[in-house]
PDB file of C-alpha atoms in Angstrom:
ATOM      1  CA  MET A   1     111.705-130.355 157.101  1.00  0.00           C
ATOM      2  CA  LEU A   2     113.543-127.083 157.520  1.00  0.00           C
ATOM      3  CA  SER A   3     114.324-127.028 153.637  1.00  0.00           C
ATOM      4  CA  PHE A   4     112.115-123.803 153.232  1.00  0.00           C
ATOM      5  CA  LEU A   5     114.876-121.914 155.161  1.00  0.00           C
ATOM      6  CA  PHE A   6     117.532-122.907 152.667  1.00  0.00           C
ATOM      7  CA  ARG A   7     115.634-122.203 149.609  1.00  0.00           C
ATOM      8  CA  ARG A   8     117.100-119.505 147.283  1.00  0.00           C
ATOM      9  CA  ARG A   9     115.064-116.604 146.713  1.00  0.00           C
ATOM     10  CA  PRO A  10     114.843-115.511 142.998  1.00  0.00           C
ATOM     11  CA  GLN A  11     116.797-112.555 142.246  1.00  0.00           C
ATOM     12  CA  GLU A  12     114.753-109.552 141.717  1.00  0.00           C
ATOM     13  CA  VAL A  13     114.909-108.475 137.906  1.00  0.00           C
ATOM     14  CA  GLU A  14     114.466-104.982 137.228  1.00  0.00           C
ATOM     15  CA  PRO A  15     111.543-104.459 134.778  1.00  0.00           C
ATOM     16  CA  ASP A  16     112.374-103.362 131.262  1.00  0.00           C
ATOM     17  CA  TYR A  17     110.986 -99.746 130.805  1.00  0.00           C
ATOM     18  CA  GLY A  18     111.790 -99.583 127.123  1.00  0.00           C
ATOM     19  CA  ALA A  19     113.261 -96.459 125.723  1.00  0.00           C
ATOM     20  CA  VAL A  20     114.219 -94.037 128.602  1.00  0.00           C
ATOM     21  CA  ASP A  21     116.341 -90.993 128.908  1.00  0.00           C
ATOM     22  CA  ASP A  22     118.437 -90.299 125.763  1.00  0.00           C
ATOM     23  CA  THR A  23     116.919 -93.044 123.750  1.00  0.00           C
ATOM     24  CA  PHE A  24     113.231 -91.942 124.291  1.00  0.00           C
ATOM     25  CA  PRO A  25     113.142 -89.072 121.739  1.00  0.00           C
ATOM     26  CA  LEU A  26     114.470 -91.562 118.961  1.00  0.00           C
ATOM     27  CA  TRP A  27     111.844 -94.174 119.844  1.00  0.00           C
ATOM     28  CA  ALA A  28     108.987 -91.587 119.796  1.00  0.00           C
ATOM     29  CA  ALA A  29     110.087 -90.357 116.322  1.00  0.00           C
ATOM     30  CA  ARG A  30     110.132 -94.045 115.162  1.00  0.00           C
ATOM     31  CA  GLU A  31     106.805 -94.483 116.727  1.00  0.00           C
ATOM     32  CA  ALA A  32     105.334 -91.371 115.263  1.00  0.00           C
ATOM     33  CA  VAL A  33     106.397 -92.555 111.713  1.00  0.00           C
ATOM     34  CA  SER A  34     104.802 -95.826 112.310  1.00  0.00           C
ATOM     35  CA  GLN A  35     101.558 -94.454 113.410  1.00  0.00           C
ATOM     36  CA  ILE A  36     101.530 -92.115 110.298  1.00  0.00           C
ATOM     37  CA  GLU A  37     102.249 -95.124 108.043  1.00  0.00           C
ATOM     38  CA  LYS A  38      99.356 -96.918 109.689  1.00  0.00           C
ATOM     39  CA  ARG A  39      97.077 -93.950 109.167  1.00  0.00           C
ATOM     40  CA  TYR A  40      98.013 -93.725 105.586  1.00  0.00           C
ATOM     41  CA  ALA A  41      97.084 -97.537 105.273  1.00  0.00           C
ATOM     42  CA  ALA A  42      93.681 -96.855 106.763  1.00  0.00           C
ATOM     43  CA  GLN A  43      92.986 -93.576 104.759  1.00  0.00           C
ATOM     44  CA  ASN A  44      93.811 -95.679 101.547  1.00  0.00           C
ATOM     45  CA  ALA A  45      91.535 -98.545 102.578  1.00  0.00           C
ATOM     46  CA  ALA A  46      88.754 -95.926 103.084  1.00  0.00           C
ATOM     47  CA  LEU A  47      89.371 -94.139  99.792  1.00  0.00           C
ATOM     48  CA  MET A  48      89.275 -97.657  97.990  1.00  0.00           C
ATOM     49  CA  ALA A  49      86.077 -98.635  99.836  1.00  0.00           C
ATOM     50  CA  TYR A  50      84.363 -95.175  98.858  1.00  0.00           C
ATOM     51  CA  GLU A  51      85.473 -95.778  95.197  1.00  0.00           C
ATOM     52  CA  ALA A  52      84.295 -99.315  95.129  1.00  0.00           C
ATOM     53  CA  ARG A  53      80.874 -98.181  96.385  1.00  0.00           C
ATOM     54  CA  ALA A  54      80.675 -95.544  93.735  1.00  0.00           C
ATOM     55  CA  THR A  55      81.619 -98.009  91.015  1.00  0.00           C
ATOM     56  CA  THR A  56      78.944-100.355  92.290  1.00  0.00           C
ATOM     57  CA  LEU A  57      76.242 -97.584  92.269  1.00  0.00           C
ATOM     58  CA  LEU A  58      77.358 -96.346  88.819  1.00  0.00           C
ATOM     59  CA  GLY A  59      77.010 -99.819  87.403  1.00  0.00           C
ATOM     60  CA  TRP A  60      73.373 -99.986  88.910  1.00  0.00           C
ATOM     61  CA  LEU A  61      72.688 -96.542  87.754  1.00  0.00           C
ATOM     62  CA  SER A  62      73.773 -97.293  84.152  1.00  0.00           C
ATOM     63  CA  ALA A  63      71.565-100.419  84.059  1.00  0.00           C
ATOM     64  CA  ILE A  64      68.536 -98.572  85.351  1.00  0.00           C
ATOM     65  CA  VAL A  65      69.086 -95.714  82.891  1.00  0.00           C
ATOM     66  CA  LEU A  66      69.460 -97.979  79.939  1.00  0.00           C
ATOM     67  CA  ALA A  67      66.456-100.096  80.844  1.00  0.00           C
ATOM     68  CA  VAL A  68      64.195 -97.074  81.456  1.00  0.00           C
ATOM     69  CA  LEU A  69      65.388 -95.374  78.100  1.00  0.00           C
ATOM     70  CA  SER A  70      65.026 -98.406  75.880  1.00  0.00           C
ATOM     71  CA  ALA A  71      61.506 -99.101  77.474  1.00  0.00           C
ATOM     72  CA  SER A  72      60.502 -95.512  76.942  1.00  0.00           C
ATOM     73  CA  VAL A  73      61.771 -94.989  73.591  1.00  0.00           C
ATOM     74  CA  SER A  74      60.253 -98.237  72.291  1.00  0.00           C
ATOM     75  CA  HIS A  75      56.923 -97.381  73.911  1.00  0.00           C
ATOM     76  CA  MET A  76      57.033 -93.761  72.537  1.00  0.00           C
ATOM     77  CA  PHE A  77      57.788 -95.101  68.978  1.00  0.00           C
ATOM     78  CA  ALA A  78      54.987 -97.482  69.100  1.00  0.00           C
ATOM     79  CA  LYS A  79      52.344 -94.597  69.737  1.00  0.00           C
ATOM     80  CA  PRO A  80      51.636 -91.456  67.776  1.00  0.00           C
ATOM     81  CA  PRO A  81      54.221 -88.770  68.461  1.00  0.00           C
ATOM     82  CA  LEU A  82      51.887 -86.277  70.236  1.00  0.00           C
ATOM     83  CA  SER A  83      49.558 -88.680  71.965  1.00  0.00           C
ATOM     84  CA  PRO A  84      48.733 -88.396  75.663  1.00  0.00           C
ATOM     85  CA  SER A  85      50.434 -91.904  76.213  1.00  0.00           C
ATOM     86  CA  THR A  86      53.666 -90.516  74.717  1.00  0.00           C
ATOM     87  CA  ALA A  87      53.564 -87.284  76.822  1.00  0.00           C
ATOM     88  CA  LYS A  88      52.995 -89.447  79.955  1.00  0.00           C
ATOM     89  CA  THR A  89      55.968 -91.745  79.150  1.00  0.00           C
ATOM     90  CA  LEU A  90      58.005 -88.747  78.503  1.00  0.00           C
ATOM     91  CA  VAL A  91      57.243 -87.323  81.925  1.00  0.00           C
ATOM     92  CA  LEU A  92      57.846 -90.654  83.651  1.00  0.00           C
ATOM     93  CA  LEU A  93      61.232 -90.948  81.741  1.00  0.00           C
ATOM     94  CA  LEU A  94      62.225 -87.489  83.005  1.00  0.00           C
ATOM     95  CA  SER A  95      61.237 -88.475  86.553  1.00  0.00           C
ATOM     96  CA  VAL A  96      63.913 -91.217  86.366  1.00  0.00           C
ATOM     97  CA  LEU A  97      66.562 -89.182  84.330  1.00  0.00           C
ATOM     98  CA  PHE A  98      66.579 -86.115  86.615  1.00  0.00           C
ATOM     99  CA  PRO A  99      67.674 -87.883  89.952  1.00  0.00           C
ATOM    100  CA  ALA A 100      69.782 -90.318  87.718  1.00  0.00           C
ATOM    101  CA  PHE A 101      71.640 -87.305  86.343  1.00  0.00           C
ATOM    102  CA  PHE A 102      72.589 -85.840  89.654  1.00  0.00           C
ATOM    103  CA  SER A 103      73.445 -89.221  91.131  1.00  0.00           C
ATOM    104  CA  GLY A 104      75.893 -89.787  88.333  1.00  0.00           C
ATOM    105  CA  ILE A 105      77.422 -86.360  88.774  1.00  0.00           C
ATOM    106  CA  PHE A 106      78.067 -86.814  92.341  1.00  0.00           C
ATOM    107  CA  LEU A 107      79.265 -90.571  92.041  1.00  0.00           C
ATOM    108  CA  LEU A 108      81.740 -89.704  89.201  1.00  0.00           C
ATOM    109  CA  SER A 109      83.142 -86.857  91.323  1.00  0.00           C
ATOM    110  CA  VAL A 110      84.268 -89.506  93.820  1.00  0.00           C
ATOM    111  CA  PHE A 111      86.835 -90.269  91.133  1.00  0.00           C
ATOM    112  CA  ARG A 112      88.064 -86.705  90.686  1.00  0.00           C
ATOM    113  CA  PRO A 113      91.821 -86.079  91.023  1.00  0.00           C
ATOM    114  CA  LYS A 114      92.888 -85.552  94.684  1.00  0.00           C
ATOM    115  CA  LYS A 115      95.729 -84.073  96.651  1.00  0.00           C
ATOM    116  CA  TRP A 116      96.633 -87.554  98.185  1.00  0.00           C
ATOM    117  CA  THR A 117      99.739 -88.807  99.883  1.00  0.00           C
ATOM    118  CA  SER A 118     100.393 -92.379 100.836  1.00  0.00           C
ATOM    119  CA  THR A 119     103.995 -92.468 101.869  1.00  0.00           C
ATOM    120  CA  VAL A 120     106.032 -90.953 104.640  1.00  0.00           C
ATOM    121  CA  ALA A 121     109.251 -90.284 102.794  1.00  0.00           C
ATOM    122  CA  ASP A 122     109.388 -87.779  99.978  1.00  0.00           C
ATOM    123  CA  ILE A 123     111.934 -89.123  97.654  1.00  0.00           C
ATOM    124  CA  ASP A 124     112.933 -85.684  96.376  1.00  0.00           C
ATOM    125  CA  TRP A 125     113.327 -84.561 100.079  1.00  0.00           C
ATOM    126  CA  LEU A 126     115.705 -87.588 100.833  1.00  0.00           C
ATOM    127  CA  THR A 127     117.828 -86.623  97.927  1.00  0.00           C
ATOM    128  CA  THR A 128     117.975 -82.890  97.831  1.00  0.00           C
ATOM    129  CA  ASP A 129     117.090 -81.244 101.017  1.00  0.00           C
ATOM    130  CA  ILE A 130     119.087 -83.307 103.617  1.00  0.00           C
ATOM    131  CA  PRO A 131     120.467 -80.976 106.195  1.00  0.00           C
ATOM    132  CA  GLN A 132     124.216 -81.100 107.017  1.00  0.00           C
ATOM    133  CA  ASN A 133     125.097 -83.655 109.647  1.00  0.00           C
ATOM    134  CA  PRO A 134     121.660 -85.280 109.900  1.00  0.00           C
ATOM    135  CA  SER A 135     120.732 -87.610 112.494  1.00  0.00           C
ATOM    136  CA  GLU A 136     118.284 -90.457 112.271  1.00  0.00           C
ATOM    137  CA  PHE A 137     116.290 -88.616 115.048  1.00  0.00           C
ATOM    138  CA  GLU A 138     115.990 -85.429 113.000  1.00  0.00           C
ATOM    139  CA  ILE A 139     115.159 -87.020 109.814  1.00  0.00           C
ATOM    140  CA  LEU A 140     112.313 -89.143 111.484  1.00  0.00           C
ATOM    141  CA  LYS A 141     110.995 -85.996 113.306  1.00  0.00           C
ATOM    142  CA  GLU A 142     110.872 -84.058 110.023  1.00  0.00           C
ATOM    143  CA  PHE A 143     109.011 -87.103 108.399  1.00  0.00           C
ATOM    144  CA  ALA A 144     106.618 -87.148 111.302  1.00  0.00           C
ATOM    145  CA  ALA A 145     105.929 -83.477 110.967  1.00  0.00           C
ATOM    146  CA  ILE A 146     105.382 -83.697 107.290  1.00  0.00           C
ATOM    147  CA  GLY A 147     103.354 -86.915 107.679  1.00  0.00           C
ATOM    148  CA  ARG A 148     100.987 -85.290 110.186  1.00  0.00           C
ATOM    149  CA  VAL A 149     100.184 -82.408 107.889  1.00  0.00           C
ATOM    150  CA  ARG A 150      99.599 -84.757 104.950  1.00  0.00           C
ATOM    151  CA  THR A 151      97.346 -87.066 107.029  1.00  0.00           C
ATOM    152  CA  LEU A 152      95.302 -84.085 107.642  1.00  0.00           C
ATOM    153  CA  GLU A 153      95.096 -83.116 103.951  1.00  0.00           C
ATOM    154  CA  ASN A 154      94.001 -86.696 103.270  1.00  0.00           C
ATOM    155  CA  ASP A 155      91.323 -86.625 106.014  1.00  0.00           C
ATOM    156  CA  ALA A 156      89.981 -83.470 104.172  1.00  0.00           C
ATOM    157  CA  GLU A 157      89.956 -85.159 100.858  1.00  0.00           C
ATOM    158  CA  LEU A 158      88.208 -88.258 102.547  1.00  0.00           C
ATOM    159  CA  ARG A 159      85.472 -85.904 103.824  1.00  0.00           C
ATOM    160  CA  ILE A 160      84.912 -84.471 100.499  1.00  0.00           C
ATOM    161  CA  THR A 161      84.941 -87.802  98.734  1.00  0.00           C
ATOM    162  CA  PHE A 162      82.428 -89.225 101.397  1.00  0.00           C
ATOM    163  CA  GLY A 163      80.182 -86.214 100.941  1.00  0.00           C
ATOM    164  CA  ALA A 164      80.066 -86.913  97.147  1.00  0.00           C
ATOM    165  CA  LEU A 165      79.406 -90.626  97.728  1.00  0.00           C
ATOM    166  CA  THR A 166      76.629 -89.728 100.072  1.00  0.00           C
ATOM    167  CA  ALA A 167      74.920 -87.239  97.876  1.00  0.00           C
ATOM    168  CA  GLY A 168      75.309 -89.629  94.926  1.00  0.00           C
ATOM    169  CA  ARG A 169      73.586 -92.379  96.891  1.00  0.00           C
ATOM    170  CA  ARG A 170      70.890 -90.167  98.085  1.00  0.00           C
ATOM    171  CA  TRP A 171      69.999 -89.150  94.544  1.00  0.00           C
ATOM    172  CA  PHE A 172      70.253 -92.897  93.502  1.00  0.00           C
ATOM    173  CA  LEU A 173      67.757 -93.871  96.059  1.00  0.00           C
ATOM    174  CA  ALA A 174      65.402 -90.845  94.930  1.00  0.00           C
ATOM    175  CA  ILE A 175      65.133 -92.511  91.398  1.00  0.00           C
ATOM    176  CA  PRO A 176      62.432 -95.157  92.534  1.00  0.00           C
ATOM    177  CA  ALA A 177      60.771 -92.606  94.790  1.00  0.00           C
ATOM    178  CA  SER A 178      60.623 -90.020  92.127  1.00  0.00           C
ATOM    179  CA  ALA A 179      59.285 -92.471  89.531  1.00  0.00           C
ATOM    180  CA  SER A 180      56.650 -94.007  91.753  1.00  0.00           C
ATOM    181  CA  PHE A 181      55.420 -90.438  92.760  1.00  0.00           C
ATOM    182  CA  VAL A 182      55.093 -89.343  89.091  1.00  0.00           C
ATOM    183  CA  SER A 183      53.528 -92.659  88.205  1.00  0.00           C
ATOM    184  CA  LEU A 184      50.994 -92.160  90.922  1.00  0.00           C
ATOM    185  CA  VAL A 185      50.262 -88.577  89.879  1.00  0.00           C
ATOM    186  CA  ILE A 186      49.862 -89.651  86.285  1.00  0.00           C
ATOM    187  CA  THR A 187      47.543 -92.508  87.219  1.00  0.00           C
ATOM    188  CA  LEU A 188      45.470 -90.308  89.458  1.00  0.00           C
ATOM    189  CA  MET A 189      45.137 -87.658  86.618  1.00  0.00           C
ATOM    190  CA  THR A 190      44.208 -90.389  84.217  1.00  0.00           C
ATOM    191  CA  VAL A 191      41.599 -91.899  86.545  1.00  0.00           C
ATOM    192  CA  SER A 192      40.099 -88.418  87.363  1.00  0.00           C
ATOM    193  CA  ALA A 193      39.983 -87.410  83.577  1.00  0.00           C
ATOM    194  CA  GLY A 194      38.240 -90.798  82.782  1.00  0.00           C
ATOM    195  CA  ALA A 195      35.597 -90.222  85.491  1.00  0.00           C
ATOM    196  CA  ARG A 196      34.488 -87.035  83.934  1.00  0.00           C
TER     197      ARG A 196
END
């Protein structure tokens, strides 16, 4: 009945606060290097996604250009060289090739050589520039400082690459719009000339 008076109270355990005092700077340096490695992984994934999208669009672009070229050339050779039909076909062909050319230029620039970093440690630095009496903290701190600068450089390259991909995609989407507009103008001109 009075057993609640004799129960032992659990000993209070001091919470684990992790790295404190002298161990905190080393933990912070390790964490900074870890975060930079994660940032590199994310940047590499983004770059690979941009290149995959550009590759896909270049494949479609090649198919469109080859189909339009073969259809146009076969149509132009089936007609007399200076006939109105040949001129219309040539204008329609150019309405596809013009945006396709710019789309291809921008999409290909996605694959240009880049100043790109994907590792924290520079092997040359590890073997040649090690300070005297180094500590793990000093080395990690140096890696973190270098890694921060390189992730910013990678971000700049990603922005340029994304801009090229976006411009290439816009020109790609302009192909059907351009061909439709020119086709509509040619049709209206043909109809109005026939009505006279």
